[in-house]
């Protein structure tokens, strides 16, 4: 993991981000009877040039966070400061310039490309719409350049997505994300749907591109081993909240929050002798519903070190070690 | 900085077939559908080349040859005015297909706009539009068509209007549900993330992906429209004389002569049934062929 | 479950109001002044006062919104106005003709299902056999055959067969006798139009039964029943049919529209004095009051039928019942 290109000033700052989806019910008039608190007040920063990992189980709100940053959803509360500008409050018509700077790579290579368009057209479309290259010939050349940068033969520009493999399609998705020359890319489980051998290739590609184009990534994933390889810092989410945020090595070597510990304990170690020696303690219970989250610390029903105060007070992120933040009142260092 | 990942070798190649090859595959795999298509093509040709094919004029009365059974002079016999049935059926094909295609095309396109637009924009627009469409769909097709004819009168143009109006919400409903399933798909999200405008997303990303149900609806509507036009003309409230129409041929006189001259009753109805049958078969086969699970491109 | 029932029933009101609005609008779209059209005998000369009186009688001199309220309120009370053609109250005319149409409609549904369900089941059991092929062709033809042509062919057949069998051609009676007064005569009148109207519905039901049955027969619980050694016809009757028939219920709602359309033309073919024929006559005679009332009636019947069908389906499907 190269550290050289990281800037100290944050490019993205998320403060108190909330995304609540209303649940309606009613016979004649639909009343709001509850909310799905998908993202319930999170804070983190991403520095220019770094890769921040955002991990957690399904339903913890990491994908929703990514969508809020991309403004595919409009957050219900909180601030998203991108290069100093709060993009959470922008009106749709002001978003166009933002789109050039923040892009996305989706999880499913099979449904993230329009099956009716050729690969070349898919990559060329954003270039054309934003007017970056009006000359068709130069645009086609740019498309070919993007394809080869992503490890694809430029001939693929004439292919349809269904004529390519999963790994190849994901490369097309990456090429499309690069088309507008963004600074920040949200990788929404970008390798989760790929075979393991292909995952490694794509992860390496993302790493190379980061260096070559000075990119910043928000890497959303649930596979911790991939995250360890790619990210400088990692944030762990549970039921819409960030429970731990630390430098990558620090988090993996020294997890402090009980949930993070449980997550890491569930990852098998490739060495059989080491694995045999580990005592596996699964977390009891299941993830509660996001409509009716537990009071206080949302993890308290399943937490091995929970006490009475955990039910009443919502813990804030505390810096318990240098650059290591934990949202737990019972963690002492 | 060099790229560490290798250029992917060309390892996954699919056969890309030309439209002609795909059409031929369709014929081989769907014999019934091909049969239906053949019927449709024959009727279309009959309608197009009516002047060249028909042995007589469809409106030429010949009082010397009234209600004659099928013979070499009149292959399908003559009606009570001595008009040659075969010629009237050939010209009738033209009327049927003009009405059928016009209604189907207009209704399908209107339904596409309303259905996809409603699905894309969602919210209040969707809710109110659905309410309106539900109200129009509360009217059975013939009833609404007759009501429109009651107001605007008869004749080909009014018949087309009368039949198209009830078909629009039926189309919009189907295409809306197809569009809804596409709206949440990642490539639409990607288009939004690239900052594309509504019209581009709808026209370039959503509409091309509802083509399959659209085509199937189109073929189904042609059949329904032809049946509806025939019913209206039979009741005397559709196409009017002297325009030749299959439904008209069955009107009134057919029953009087039913026992003595059955060919007057049989052939026009057979033409209607056969044509709609052809469209049905073709539409069914098209649905099977376009099913993405069975697709082999 | 109860929430669903209430919601579904309440939905009827805005739908009917909307339909009333549409009918009202359509009638107002008639080019020219209705009264002038009716009273002026095409020559352009008409009596001003007669037209004014006609306006007052039809309520055309009042503001639009009030007219609409009158229209809806009248409909709710059962007052549909006076027929412009016969001068008699619309309700009287409709009431006289209603029994025939109702009986044909009910008979058509009964006949259709009596034919379709066994044939559809047979078709599914003997999938891809010659019987299946014949039944499938029969059902596709049902969707393509215009019902009035079928009616004509039926009359043709009746005439020729009765001529051959009895020496003299026989036509079904056209004056209505209630079923309790003379069942034979009544049935002989109603059965042929019912067959004509019902053919299309039976075709659709046949296809639906066949595909539903095929799906059910593939299910594991049927395999289990067979493995237990249960006799085939018990398997069909006790296990398969119940589940296969569920989607057929919804068909009744959908097909009701086509039934009504079929009634309109079939009554014309068989020369029966029913609602359908009345509707056609009202359009031919420009009897707008009658047309408007009949359309509203038909739409109401259609909406109510669909509501009842939805509720029955919700009641039958245990998955919805215990929601």
XYZ file of N, CA, C and O in Angstrom, chain B residues 19-99:
324
model
N -29.179 -10.231 -38.229
C -30.643 -10.302 -38.116
C -31.239 -11.421 -38.950
O -32.191 -12.071 -38.540
N -30.671 -11.667 -40.156
C -31.211 -12.728 -40.999
C -31.031 -14.081 -40.334
O -31.920 -14.917 -40.336
N -29.851 -14.291 -39.732
C -29.605 -15.569 -39.078
C -30.558 -15.751 -37.899
O -31.051 -16.844 -37.666
N -30.794 -14.653 -37.196
C -31.691 -14.772 -36.058
C -33.110 -15.068 -36.514
O -33.831 -15.823 -35.860
N -33.521 -14.446 -37.611
C -34.867 -14.699 -38.120
C -34.999 -16.168 -38.523
O -36.003 -16.815 -38.235
N -33.954 -16.685 -39.154
C -33.991 -18.084 -39.588
C -34.057 -19.028 -38.381
O -34.784 -20.016 -38.380
N -33.297 -18.716 -37.358
C -33.341 -19.501 -36.119
C -34.744 -19.500 -35.538
O -35.246 -20.509 -35.056
N -35.365 -18.336 -35.559
C -36.728 -18.219 -35.050
C -37.646 -19.158 -35.829
O -38.457 -19.879 -35.241
N -37.529 -19.153 -37.141
C -38.393 -20.013 -37.952
C -38.180 -21.467 -37.601
O -39.133 -22.246 -37.530
N -36.908 -21.851 -37.396
C -36.653 -23.265 -37.116
C -37.173 -23.655 -35.741
O -37.685 -24.735 -35.546
N -37.001 -22.741 -34.770
C -37.350 -23.120 -33.404
C -38.822 -22.966 -33.080
O -39.334 -23.566 -32.148
N -39.508 -22.108 -33.771
C -40.902 -21.821 -33.467
C -41.749 -22.053 -34.709
O -42.144 -21.097 -35.367
N -42.073 -23.325 -34.992
C -42.833 -23.591 -36.221
C -44.219 -22.971 -36.211
O -44.655 -22.411 -37.215
N -44.876 -23.014 -35.045
C -46.214 -22.420 -34.988
C -46.144 -20.919 -35.203
O -46.962 -20.331 -35.900
N -45.160 -20.314 -34.590
C -45.009 -18.871 -34.735
C -44.724 -18.500 -36.177
O -45.217 -17.488 -36.683
N -43.926 -19.323 -36.832
C -43.641 -19.055 -38.235
C -44.909 -19.181 -39.062
O -45.167 -18.358 -39.946
N -45.699 -20.204 -38.740
C -46.966 -20.381 -39.436
C -47.831 -19.133 -39.273
O -48.418 -18.619 -40.230
N -47.887 -18.630 -38.032
C -48.660 -17.417 -37.780
C -48.127 -16.248 -38.592
O -48.875 -15.466 -39.179
N -46.806 -16.136 -38.631
C -46.190 -15.043 -39.367
C -46.542 -15.133 -40.846
O -46.812 -14.122 -41.503
N -46.549 -16.355 -41.353
C -46.878 -16.545 -42.770
C -48.301 -16.068 -43.055
O -48.553 -15.358 -44.045
N -49.224 -16.437 -42.170
C -50.611 -15.982 -42.352
C -50.669 -14.462 -42.386
O -51.304 -13.851 -43.258
N -49.982 -13.863 -41.417
C -49.996 -12.407 -41.339
C -49.430 -11.794 -42.623
O -49.989 -10.835 -43.172
N -48.319 -12.360 -43.084
C -47.694 -11.817 -44.285
C -48.625 -11.941 -45.489
O -48.750 -11.016 -46.300
N -49.297 -13.089 -45.582
C -50.235 -13.273 -46.697
C -51.334 -12.219 -46.656
O -51.660 -11.572 -47.662
N -51.896 -12.012 -45.466
C -52.963 -11.011 -45.344
C -52.435 -9.621 -45.682
O -53.112 -8.824 -46.349
N -51.224 -9.354 -45.222
C -50.664 -8.031 -45.498
C -50.467 -7.827 -46.993
O -50.791 -6.768 -47.551
N -49.949 -8.845 -47.635
C -49.752 -8.744 -49.074
C -51.081 -8.568 -49.787
O -51.193 -7.775 -50.728
N -52.081 -9.318 -49.316
C -53.403 -9.191 -49.928
C -53.885 -7.761 -49.821
O -54.391 -7.170 -50.772
N -53.701 -7.190 -48.639
C -54.161 -5.819 -48.456
C -53.385 -4.836 -49.306
O -53.943 -3.918 -49.892
N -52.067 -5.050 -49.382
C -51.245 -4.103 -50.126
C -51.511 -4.155 -51.623
O -51.582 -3.133 -52.296
N -51.613 -5.394 -52.117
C -51.722 -5.534 -53.564
C -53.143 -5.832 -53.997
O -53.377 -6.513 -54.990
N -54.104 -5.334 -53.237
C -55.487 -5.695 -53.518
C -55.874 -5.421 -54.958
O -56.547 -6.215 -55.603
N -55.426 -4.263 -55.450
C -55.826 -3.929 -56.823
C -55.343 -4.949 -57.820
O -56.027 -5.257 -58.795
N -54.129 -5.477 -57.577
C -53.601 -6.419 -58.567
C -54.199 -7.810 -58.401
O -54.415 -8.519 -59.366
N -54.451 -8.203 -57.151
C -54.838 -9.592 -56.915
C -56.324 -9.846 -57.107
O -56.725 -10.873 -57.633
N -57.141 -8.907 -56.644
C -58.577 -9.189 -56.635
C -59.153 -9.305 -58.043
O -58.910 -8.439 -58.876
N -59.906 -10.371 -58.276
C -60.445 -10.572 -59.630
C -61.525 -9.562 -60.013
O -61.683 -9.228 -61.172
N -62.284 -9.075 -59.019
C -63.349 -8.133 -59.334
C -63.218 -6.911 -58.444
O -62.426 -6.877 -57.516
N -64.008 -5.910 -58.725
C -64.058 -4.785 -57.810
C -64.930 -5.175 -56.616
O -65.929 -5.868 -56.788
N -64.565 -4.748 -55.434
C -65.336 -5.180 -54.257
C -66.720 -4.559 -54.172
O -67.569 -5.020 -53.427
N -66.936 -3.523 -54.925
C -68.225 -2.866 -54.824
C -69.092 -3.050 -56.071
O -70.140 -2.452 -56.207
N -68.612 -3.890 -56.980
C -69.366 -4.038 -58.223
C -70.561 -4.964 -58.020
O -70.408 -6.158 -57.807
N -71.741 -4.398 -58.078
C -72.938 -5.237 -57.977
C -73.171 -5.979 -59.273
O -72.927 -5.449 -60.345
N -73.602 -7.190 -59.142
C -73.903 -7.955 -60.350
C -75.198 -8.708 -60.096
O -75.205 -9.804 -59.557
N -76.288 -8.064 -60.463
C -77.567 -8.655 -60.095
C -77.902 -9.919 -60.851
O -78.884 -10.580 -60.569
N -77.061 -10.240 -61.829
C -77.299 -11.497 -62.531
C -76.708 -12.662 -61.759
O -77.017 -13.817 -62.016
N -75.830 -12.335 -60.806
C -75.128 -13.437 -60.121
C -75.269 -13.313 -58.618
O -74.303 -13.392 -57.880
N -76.490 -13.121 -58.139
C -76.679 -12.935 -56.704
C -76.605 -14.258 -55.955
O -77.107 -15.279 -56.440
N -76.056 -14.198 -54.802
C -75.922 -15.353 -53.903
C -75.591 -16.646 -54.634
O -76.298 -17.630 -54.576
N -74.498 -16.589 -55.358
C -74.068 -17.808 -56.029
C -73.065 -18.552 -55.178
O -72.193 -17.942 -54.571
N -73.165 -19.836 -55.121
C -72.201 -20.620 -54.352
C -70.825 -20.559 -55.009
O -70.713 -20.151 -56.156
N -69.785 -20.960 -54.248
C -68.430 -20.907 -54.812
C -68.329 -21.667 -56.126
O -68.855 -22.764 -56.270
N -67.686 -21.035 -57.093
C -67.541 -21.639 -58.413
C -66.237 -21.157 -59.003
O -65.499 -20.408 -58.355
N -65.919 -21.574 -60.195
C -64.672 -21.118 -60.798
C -64.690 -19.632 -61.099
O -63.667 -18.970 -61.060
N -65.889 -19.110 -61.380
C -65.971 -17.678 -61.660
C -65.807 -16.868 -60.365
O -65.159 -15.834 -60.332
N -66.436 -17.393 -59.320
C -66.339 -16.718 -58.021
C -65.887 -17.743 -56.993
O -66.693 -18.535 -56.493
N -64.597 -17.711 -56.699
C -64.029 -18.759 -55.859
C -64.718 -18.888 -54.500
O -64.834 -19.974 -53.952
N -65.132 -17.763 -53.937
C -65.781 -17.843 -52.629
C -67.258 -17.473 -52.719
O -67.885 -17.178 -51.736
N -67.786 -17.494 -53.933
C -69.200 -17.197 -54.074
C -69.471 -15.705 -54.142
O -68.565 -14.881 -54.094
N -70.751 -15.375 -54.259
C -71.143 -13.965 -54.272
C -72.155 -13.716 -53.173
O -72.774 -14.625 -52.650
N -72.317 -12.444 -52.853
C -73.271 -12.129 -51.783
C -74.607 -11.707 -52.386
O -74.847 -11.882 -53.574
N -75.454 -11.148 -51.550
C -76.817 -10.889 -52.012
C -76.899 -9.784 -53.056
O -77.931 -9.593 -53.676
N -75.821 -9.041 -53.250
C -75.833 -8.035 -54.314
C -75.022 -8.479 -55.505
O -74.779 -7.706 -56.423
N -74.577 -9.706 -55.486
C -73.786 -10.207 -56.596
C -72.326 -9.809 -56.505
O -71.568 -9.975 -57.471
N -71.898 -9.262 -55.377
C -70.494 -8.859 -55.275
C -69.624 -10.081 -54.990
O -70.014 -10.943 -54.209
N -68.461 -10.115 -55.626
C -67.572 -11.261 -55.452
C -66.985 -11.280 -54.048
O -66.365 -10.307 -53.604
N -67.171 -12.372 -53.342
C -66.712 -12.469 -51.950
C -65.197 -12.404 -51.846
O -64.658 -11.738 -50.964
N -64.516 -13.118 -52.736
C -63.059 -13.160 -52.645
C -62.472 -11.757 -52.736
O -61.612 -11.373 -51.947
N -62.959 -10.980 -53.679
C -62.439 -9.622 -53.818
C -62.737 -8.795 -52.587
O -61.907 -8.042 -52.099
N -63.927 -8.975 -52.052
C -64.287 -8.199 -50.862
C -63.429 -8.606 -49.679
O -63.060 -7.781 -48.838
N -63.100 -9.882 -49.621
C -62.238 -10.316 -48.522
C -60.831 -9.765 -48.694
O -60.198 -9.333 -47.729
N -60.333 -9.760 -49.905
C -58.993 -9.224 -50.144
C -58.929 -7.745 -49.795
O -58.022 -7.288 -49.096
N -59.906 -6.979 -50.255
C -59.922 -5.561 -49.901
C -60.204 -5.368 -48.417
O -59.743 -4.410 -47.799
N -60.986 -6.282 -47.867
C -61.267 -6.215 -46.434
C -60.001 -6.378 -45.607
O -59.864 -5.796 -44.532
N -59.062 -7.180 -46.136
C -57.791 -7.349 -45.429
C -57.102 -6.009 -45.262
O -56.511 -5.702 -44.234
N -57.184 -5.191 -46.295
C -56.559 -3.873 -46.238
C -57.152 -3.058 -45.094
O -56.437 -2.489 -44.263
N -58.477 -3.007 -45.032
C -59.130 -2.245 -43.961
C -58.740 -2.789 -42.595
O -58.357 -2.039 -41.693
N -58.835 -4.123 -42.469
C -58.553 -4.736 -41.167
C -57.144 -4.408 -40.711
O -56.920 -4.041 -39.557
N -56.180 -4.551 -41.623
C -54.793 -4.343 -41.217
C -54.484 -2.873 -40.994
O -53.719 -2.530 -40.089
N -55.075 -2.002 -41.778
C -54.862 -0.571 -41.522
C -55.368 -0.207 -40.139
O -54.661 0.402 -39.331
N -56.603 -0.615 -39.850
C -57.155 -0.301 -38.532
C -56.342 -0.989 -37.448
O -55.949 -0.386 -36.452
